Every structure is written in C-alpha cells, then in structure tokens.
Short mmCIF file of C-alpha atoms in Angstrom, two decimals:
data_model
loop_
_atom_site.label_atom_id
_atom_site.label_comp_id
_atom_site.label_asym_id
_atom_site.label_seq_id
_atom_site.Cartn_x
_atom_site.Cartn_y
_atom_site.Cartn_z
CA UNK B 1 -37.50 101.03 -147.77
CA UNK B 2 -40.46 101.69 -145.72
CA UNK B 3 -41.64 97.95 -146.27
CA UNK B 4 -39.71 95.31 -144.26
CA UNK B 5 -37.97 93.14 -146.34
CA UNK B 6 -39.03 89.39 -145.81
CA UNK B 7 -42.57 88.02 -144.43
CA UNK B 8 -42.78 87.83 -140.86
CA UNK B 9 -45.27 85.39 -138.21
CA UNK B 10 -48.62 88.61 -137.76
CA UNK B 11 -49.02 89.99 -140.78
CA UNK B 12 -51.10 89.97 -144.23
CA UNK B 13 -50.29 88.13 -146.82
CA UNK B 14 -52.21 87.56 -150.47
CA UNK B 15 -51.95 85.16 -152.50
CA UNK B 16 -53.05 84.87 -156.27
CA UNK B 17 -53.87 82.05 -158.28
CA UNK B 18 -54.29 82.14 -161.48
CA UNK B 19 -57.92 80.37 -162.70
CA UNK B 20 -59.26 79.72 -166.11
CA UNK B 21 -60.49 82.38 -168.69
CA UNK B 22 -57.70 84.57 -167.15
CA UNK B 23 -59.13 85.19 -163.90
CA UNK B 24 -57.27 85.65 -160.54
CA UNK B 25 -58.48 84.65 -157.05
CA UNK B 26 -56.96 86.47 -154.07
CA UNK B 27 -56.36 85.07 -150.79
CA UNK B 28 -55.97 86.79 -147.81
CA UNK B 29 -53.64 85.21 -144.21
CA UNK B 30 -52.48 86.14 -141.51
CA UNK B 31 -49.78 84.62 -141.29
CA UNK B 32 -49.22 81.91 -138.10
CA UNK B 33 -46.06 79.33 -138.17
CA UNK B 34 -48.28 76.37 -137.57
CA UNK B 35 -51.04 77.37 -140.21
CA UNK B 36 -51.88 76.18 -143.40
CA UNK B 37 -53.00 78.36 -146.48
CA UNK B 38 -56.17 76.51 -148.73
CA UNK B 39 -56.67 77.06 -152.03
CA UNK B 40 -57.97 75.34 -154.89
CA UNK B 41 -54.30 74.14 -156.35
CA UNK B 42 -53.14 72.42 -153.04
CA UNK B 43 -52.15 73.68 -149.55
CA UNK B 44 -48.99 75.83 -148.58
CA UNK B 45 -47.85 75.79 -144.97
CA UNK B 46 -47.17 79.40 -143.87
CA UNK B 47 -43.68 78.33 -142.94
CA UNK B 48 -43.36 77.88 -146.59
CA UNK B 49 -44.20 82.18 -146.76
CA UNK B 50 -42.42 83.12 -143.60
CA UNK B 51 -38.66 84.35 -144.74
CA UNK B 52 -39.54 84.56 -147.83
CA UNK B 53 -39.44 88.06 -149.65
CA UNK B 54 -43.02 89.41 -151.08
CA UNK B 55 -43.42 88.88 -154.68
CA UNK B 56 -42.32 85.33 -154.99
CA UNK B 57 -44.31 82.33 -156.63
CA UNK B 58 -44.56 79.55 -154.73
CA UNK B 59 -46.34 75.40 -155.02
CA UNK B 60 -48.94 74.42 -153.17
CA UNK B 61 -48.98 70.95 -152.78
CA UNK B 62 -51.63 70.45 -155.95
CA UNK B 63 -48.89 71.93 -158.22
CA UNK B 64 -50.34 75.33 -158.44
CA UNK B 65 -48.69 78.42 -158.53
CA UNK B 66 -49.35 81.18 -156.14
CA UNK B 67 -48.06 84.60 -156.35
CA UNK B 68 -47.65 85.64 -152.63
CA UNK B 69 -47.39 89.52 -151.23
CA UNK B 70 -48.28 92.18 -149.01
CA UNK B 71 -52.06 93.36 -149.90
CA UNK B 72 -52.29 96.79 -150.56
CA UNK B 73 -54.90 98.74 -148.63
CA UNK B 74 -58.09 98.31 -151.59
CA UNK B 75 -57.24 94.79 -151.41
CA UNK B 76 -57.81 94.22 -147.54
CA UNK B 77 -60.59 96.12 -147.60
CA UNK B 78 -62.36 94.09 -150.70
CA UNK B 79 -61.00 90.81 -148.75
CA UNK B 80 -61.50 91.29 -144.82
CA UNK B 81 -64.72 90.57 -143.09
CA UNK B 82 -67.80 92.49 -144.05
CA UNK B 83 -70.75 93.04 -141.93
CA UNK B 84 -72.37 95.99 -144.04
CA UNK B 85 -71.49 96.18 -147.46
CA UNK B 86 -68.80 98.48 -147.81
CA UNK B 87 -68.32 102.20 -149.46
CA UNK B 88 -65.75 100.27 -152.41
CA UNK B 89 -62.35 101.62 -153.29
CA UNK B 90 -63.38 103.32 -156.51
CA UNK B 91 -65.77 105.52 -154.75
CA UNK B 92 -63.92 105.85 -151.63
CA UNK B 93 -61.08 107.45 -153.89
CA UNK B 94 -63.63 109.59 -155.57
CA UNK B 95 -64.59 110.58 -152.14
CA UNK B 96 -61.31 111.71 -150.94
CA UNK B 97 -60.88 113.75 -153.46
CA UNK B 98 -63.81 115.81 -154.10
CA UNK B 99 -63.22 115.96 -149.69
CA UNK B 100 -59.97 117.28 -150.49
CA UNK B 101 -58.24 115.55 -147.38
CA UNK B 102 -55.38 116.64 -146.28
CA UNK B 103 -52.55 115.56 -143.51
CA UNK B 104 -53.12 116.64 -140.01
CA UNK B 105 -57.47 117.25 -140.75
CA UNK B 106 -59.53 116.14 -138.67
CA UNK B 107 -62.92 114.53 -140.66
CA UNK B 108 -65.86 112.84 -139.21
CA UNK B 109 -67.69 109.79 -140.75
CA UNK B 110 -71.15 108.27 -139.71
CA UNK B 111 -71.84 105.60 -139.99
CA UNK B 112 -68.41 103.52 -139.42
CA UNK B 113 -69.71 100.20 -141.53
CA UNK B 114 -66.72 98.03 -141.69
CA UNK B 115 -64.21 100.10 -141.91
CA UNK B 116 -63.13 100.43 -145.07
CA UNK B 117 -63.49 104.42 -144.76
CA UNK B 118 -61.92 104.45 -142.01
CA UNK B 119 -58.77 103.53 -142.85
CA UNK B 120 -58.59 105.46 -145.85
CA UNK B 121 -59.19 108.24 -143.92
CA UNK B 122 -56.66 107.31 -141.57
CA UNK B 123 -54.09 107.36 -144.00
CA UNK B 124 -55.13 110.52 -145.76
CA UNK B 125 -54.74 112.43 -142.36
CA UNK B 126 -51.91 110.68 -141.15
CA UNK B 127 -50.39 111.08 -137.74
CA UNK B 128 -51.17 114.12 -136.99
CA UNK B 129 -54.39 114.20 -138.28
CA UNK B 130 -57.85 112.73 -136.26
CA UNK B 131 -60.56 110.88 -137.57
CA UNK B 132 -64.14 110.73 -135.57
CA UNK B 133 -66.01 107.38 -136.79
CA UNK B 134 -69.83 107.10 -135.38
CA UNK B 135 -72.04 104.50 -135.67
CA UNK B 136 -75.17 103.50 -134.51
CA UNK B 137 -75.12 99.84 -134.28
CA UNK B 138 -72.78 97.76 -131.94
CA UNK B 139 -71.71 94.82 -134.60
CA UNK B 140 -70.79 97.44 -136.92
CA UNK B 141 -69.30 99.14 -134.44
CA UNK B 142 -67.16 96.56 -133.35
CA UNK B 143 -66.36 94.74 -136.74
CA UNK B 144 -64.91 97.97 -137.47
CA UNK B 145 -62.67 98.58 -135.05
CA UNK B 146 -61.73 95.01 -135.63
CA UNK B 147 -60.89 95.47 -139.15
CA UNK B 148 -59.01 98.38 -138.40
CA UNK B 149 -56.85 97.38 -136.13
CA UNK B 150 -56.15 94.32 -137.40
CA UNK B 151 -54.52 95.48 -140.65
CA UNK B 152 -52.32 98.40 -138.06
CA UNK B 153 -51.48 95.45 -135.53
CA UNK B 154 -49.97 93.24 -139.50
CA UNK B 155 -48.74 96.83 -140.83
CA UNK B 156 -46.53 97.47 -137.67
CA UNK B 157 -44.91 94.41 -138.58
CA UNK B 158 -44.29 94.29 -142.01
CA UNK B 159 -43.32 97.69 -142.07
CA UNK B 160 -40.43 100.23 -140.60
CA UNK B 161 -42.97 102.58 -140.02
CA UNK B 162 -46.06 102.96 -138.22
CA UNK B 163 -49.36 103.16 -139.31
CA UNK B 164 -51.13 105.96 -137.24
CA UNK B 165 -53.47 105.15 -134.67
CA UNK B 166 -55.67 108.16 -135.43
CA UNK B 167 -59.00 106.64 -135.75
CA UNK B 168 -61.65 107.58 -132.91
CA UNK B 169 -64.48 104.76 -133.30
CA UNK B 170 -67.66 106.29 -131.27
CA UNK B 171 -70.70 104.03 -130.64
CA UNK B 172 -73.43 106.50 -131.12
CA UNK B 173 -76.12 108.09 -133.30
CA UNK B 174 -74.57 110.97 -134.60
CA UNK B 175 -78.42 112.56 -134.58
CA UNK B 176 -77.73 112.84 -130.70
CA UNK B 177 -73.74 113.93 -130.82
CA UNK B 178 -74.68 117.57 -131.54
CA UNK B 179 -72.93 118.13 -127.30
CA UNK B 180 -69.44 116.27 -128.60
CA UNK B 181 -69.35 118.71 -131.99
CA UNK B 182 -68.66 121.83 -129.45
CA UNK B 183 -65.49 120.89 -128.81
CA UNK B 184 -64.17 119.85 -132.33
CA UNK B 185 -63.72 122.00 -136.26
CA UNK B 186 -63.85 119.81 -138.73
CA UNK B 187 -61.96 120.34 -141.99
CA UNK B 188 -64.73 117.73 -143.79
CA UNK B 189 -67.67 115.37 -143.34
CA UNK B 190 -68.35 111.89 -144.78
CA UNK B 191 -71.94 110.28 -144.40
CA UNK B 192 -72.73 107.08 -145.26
CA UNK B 193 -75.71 106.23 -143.55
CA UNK B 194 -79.27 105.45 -144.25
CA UNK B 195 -80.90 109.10 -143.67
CA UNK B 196 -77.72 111.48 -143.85
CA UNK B 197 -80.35 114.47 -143.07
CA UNK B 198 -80.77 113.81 -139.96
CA UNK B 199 -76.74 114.62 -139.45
CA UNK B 200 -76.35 117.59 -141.21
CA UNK B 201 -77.76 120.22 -138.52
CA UNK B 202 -75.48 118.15 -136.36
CA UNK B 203 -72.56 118.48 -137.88
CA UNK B 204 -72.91 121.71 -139.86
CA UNK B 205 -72.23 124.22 -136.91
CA UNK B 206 -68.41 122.68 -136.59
CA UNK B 207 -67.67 121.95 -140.23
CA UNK B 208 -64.70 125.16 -141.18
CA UNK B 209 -66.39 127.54 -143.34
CA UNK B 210 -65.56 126.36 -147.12
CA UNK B 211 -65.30 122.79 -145.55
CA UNK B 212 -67.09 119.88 -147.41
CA UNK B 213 -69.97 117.20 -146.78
CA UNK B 214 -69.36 114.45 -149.17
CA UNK B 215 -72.32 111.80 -148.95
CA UNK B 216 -72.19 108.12 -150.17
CA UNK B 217 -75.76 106.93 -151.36
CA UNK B 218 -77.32 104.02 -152.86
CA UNK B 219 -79.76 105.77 -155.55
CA UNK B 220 -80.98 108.87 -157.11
CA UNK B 221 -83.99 108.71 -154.66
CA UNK B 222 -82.22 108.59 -151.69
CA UNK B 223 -80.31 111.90 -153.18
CA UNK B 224 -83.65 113.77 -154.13
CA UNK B 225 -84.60 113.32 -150.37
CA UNK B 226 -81.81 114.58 -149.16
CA UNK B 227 -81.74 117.72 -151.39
CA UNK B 228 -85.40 117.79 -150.31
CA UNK B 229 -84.35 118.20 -146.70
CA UNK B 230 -81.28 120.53 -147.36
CA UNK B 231 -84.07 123.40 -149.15
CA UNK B 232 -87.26 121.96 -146.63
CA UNK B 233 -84.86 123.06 -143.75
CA UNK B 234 -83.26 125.96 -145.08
CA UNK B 235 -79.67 124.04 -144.08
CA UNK B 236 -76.49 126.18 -145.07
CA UNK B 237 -75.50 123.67 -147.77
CA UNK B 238 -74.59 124.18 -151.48
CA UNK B 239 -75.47 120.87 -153.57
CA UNK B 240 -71.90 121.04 -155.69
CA UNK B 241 -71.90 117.94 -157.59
CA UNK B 242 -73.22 114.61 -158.23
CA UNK B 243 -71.28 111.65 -159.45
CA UNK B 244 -71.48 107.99 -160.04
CA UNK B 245 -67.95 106.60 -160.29
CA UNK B 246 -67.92 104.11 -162.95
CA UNK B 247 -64.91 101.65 -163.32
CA UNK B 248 -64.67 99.06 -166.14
CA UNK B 249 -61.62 96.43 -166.30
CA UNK B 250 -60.16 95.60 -169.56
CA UNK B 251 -59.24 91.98 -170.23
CA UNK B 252 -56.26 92.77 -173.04
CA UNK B 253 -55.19 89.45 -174.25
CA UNK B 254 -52.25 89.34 -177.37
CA UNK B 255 -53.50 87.71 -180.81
#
C-alpha cells in the first residue's frame, strides 16, 4: 500500500468530532510525541495517535470521540494557514480539468497565494512534470512555500512513496518575467491574480499552440475586463467558456 501503515512522530493527522445538528469539526496536527491535541470534548496526547493505524476512534479526556486519519489533500488545503484566501477545491478541480493537466507538463501559475494550487498542480504533473509558481508579494510568497512543503516534508513520512518536489516558487511579478518565458513551453497557464491582463502577453509567446489559459476570478466584472483587454489588444486568445462551479452538500438523515 502506498500509505504507511501506522501514524508516525512528522506527519498530518485529522481529527473529527462529531457536534450537534450533525455537524463535523476537523482538526488538523502535526504530530509531536510531547504534544497535546485540543478540542472541544477533552484533550488527546499525540502519543495516544502515534502507533496507532489511521481510521481509529479514539477519547479525549472529556469523553468525546474523535475519528483520527491522514487528511486528504482538499482537506489540508481548507485547514492549513491562509494568508490570501484560497482558489477552493471545487474550483481548483474544475480548473484542472478544463486545463487538461497531464503527467510530466510543465504549467505556470501567478499569483502563488497559499498554495493550495500549487500542490494540486504538483500532483497532477507528478515527478516528471514542473510547475512555475510567481508571485508578487513576499508573505504570500513565503506562506506558500511553507504550506507546500510542509504537507511533502508529513507525506514523505506517512507514505512509501514520495511526493514530488516539482514546484518552482518564483518571487516576482510575472508582468516583468517575459526574459525567464524564453527558455520554457508551457503545456498550460493558471492566473489567479488581481489583473490577469497584464500576464497574458507575457505568457502567451511560450504557451504550446492548442495550450490553455484557465483564469480564476472573483466576479463577472473582473471577467468583462479581461475580455475587454483580450479584443482592446488584439491578444491571440479564444474566450472558450465560462463557469461558476457550484457545490451544494446534502444533509440525508433516515426517518
């Protein structure tokens, strides 16, 4: 199995408590020997996680019950620290697909945020693939890279095999990178960034013919603008769709 059989000292674990009106709360450790995981049933000393296989419900000493595991990758990234609000797993899926990653591409992103694109990209590309994350701003820059290799340094762990170290994090603004894109074809393109026109004669001259530019915005305005500049500077880019990725949980209780 490519997961490692019992918790080890270094990497992630989540635990869920159940809470009234059927609601879960998720906790995210690292796990330490002399640590102690809070919650609002009681404390459980990490020694009580360490050894034990994922999957397991344990007390805290209030009496509750916590289900313990390994998070999964949407789960980190909902739970780890945030400077910027993130791009959010529903979208970032939606993302990858109309991108139509593949293993062994190499994509840029601007701006690198907190991460949470970043390491869905890094596992769409996988080892052989590359992944060029800009960013304009040094705490985002650095919370980032953070992030990221925080959950490779718990994976390695955890896990028999390796999580790629494929990730490039650049402090720069991509406006000014147009000298680094000569050396580099890009298979795809993801901007999330306040004013993504001002990347797109960047990046366009090394994005593979047929490649694609998926951009992550907050409103309809923000898209009109950038359509706006895509016809205003006669840039070599064919508007292809539009989405807003909608998810709804059901609560499905038995009579």
């Amino acid at each position: 199995s490519r997961h490692g059989g019992a918790f080890r000292a270094g990497e992630l674990a989540l635990a869920e408590v159940r809470r009234k009106h059927n609601t879960t709360l998720k906790l995210l450790c690292r796990l330490a020997a002399e640590a102690v995981l809070g919650s609002p049933g009681g404390v459980l000393p990490h020694r009580d996680i360490i050894g034990r296989l994922p999957g397991q419900v344990l007390r805290a000493s209030g009496g509750a019950r916590l289900l313990v595991r390994r998070p999964s990758l949407d789960e980190y990234v909902l739970l780890m620290p945030r400077g910027p609000t993130i791009a959010y797993p529903k979208d970032i899926s939606a993302i990858l697909m109309m991108m139509d990653v593949h293993p062994g591409d190499t994509v840029l992103e601007s701006g690198s945020g907190s991460g949470a694109m970043s390491l869905f990209l890094s596992r769409a590309v996988g080892p052989k693939g590359r992944v060029l994350s800009y960013e304009i701003r040094d705490d985002h820059h650095s919370l980032a890279k953070k992030n990221y290799r925080r959950w490779r340094s718990a994976w390695e762990i955890g896990h028999v095999d390796e999580w790629p170290d494929n990730v490039e994090f650049i402090l720069k603004d991509i406006s000014t990178a147009a000298a680094d894109m000569k050396s580099v074809t890009l298979d795809a393109v993801v901007l999330d960034m306040l004013h993504p026109q001002c990347a797109l004669p960047v990046v366009h001259p090394s994005l593979k013919e047929g490649g694609v530019c998926a951009v992550y915005l907050a409103n309809i305005t923000q898209v009109i603008d950038l359509l706006d500049a895509i016809r205003s500077c006669k840039l070599p880019f064919l508007c292809e769709r539009i989405i807003e990725v909608t998810h709804r949980s059901w609560s499905v209780l038995p009579a």
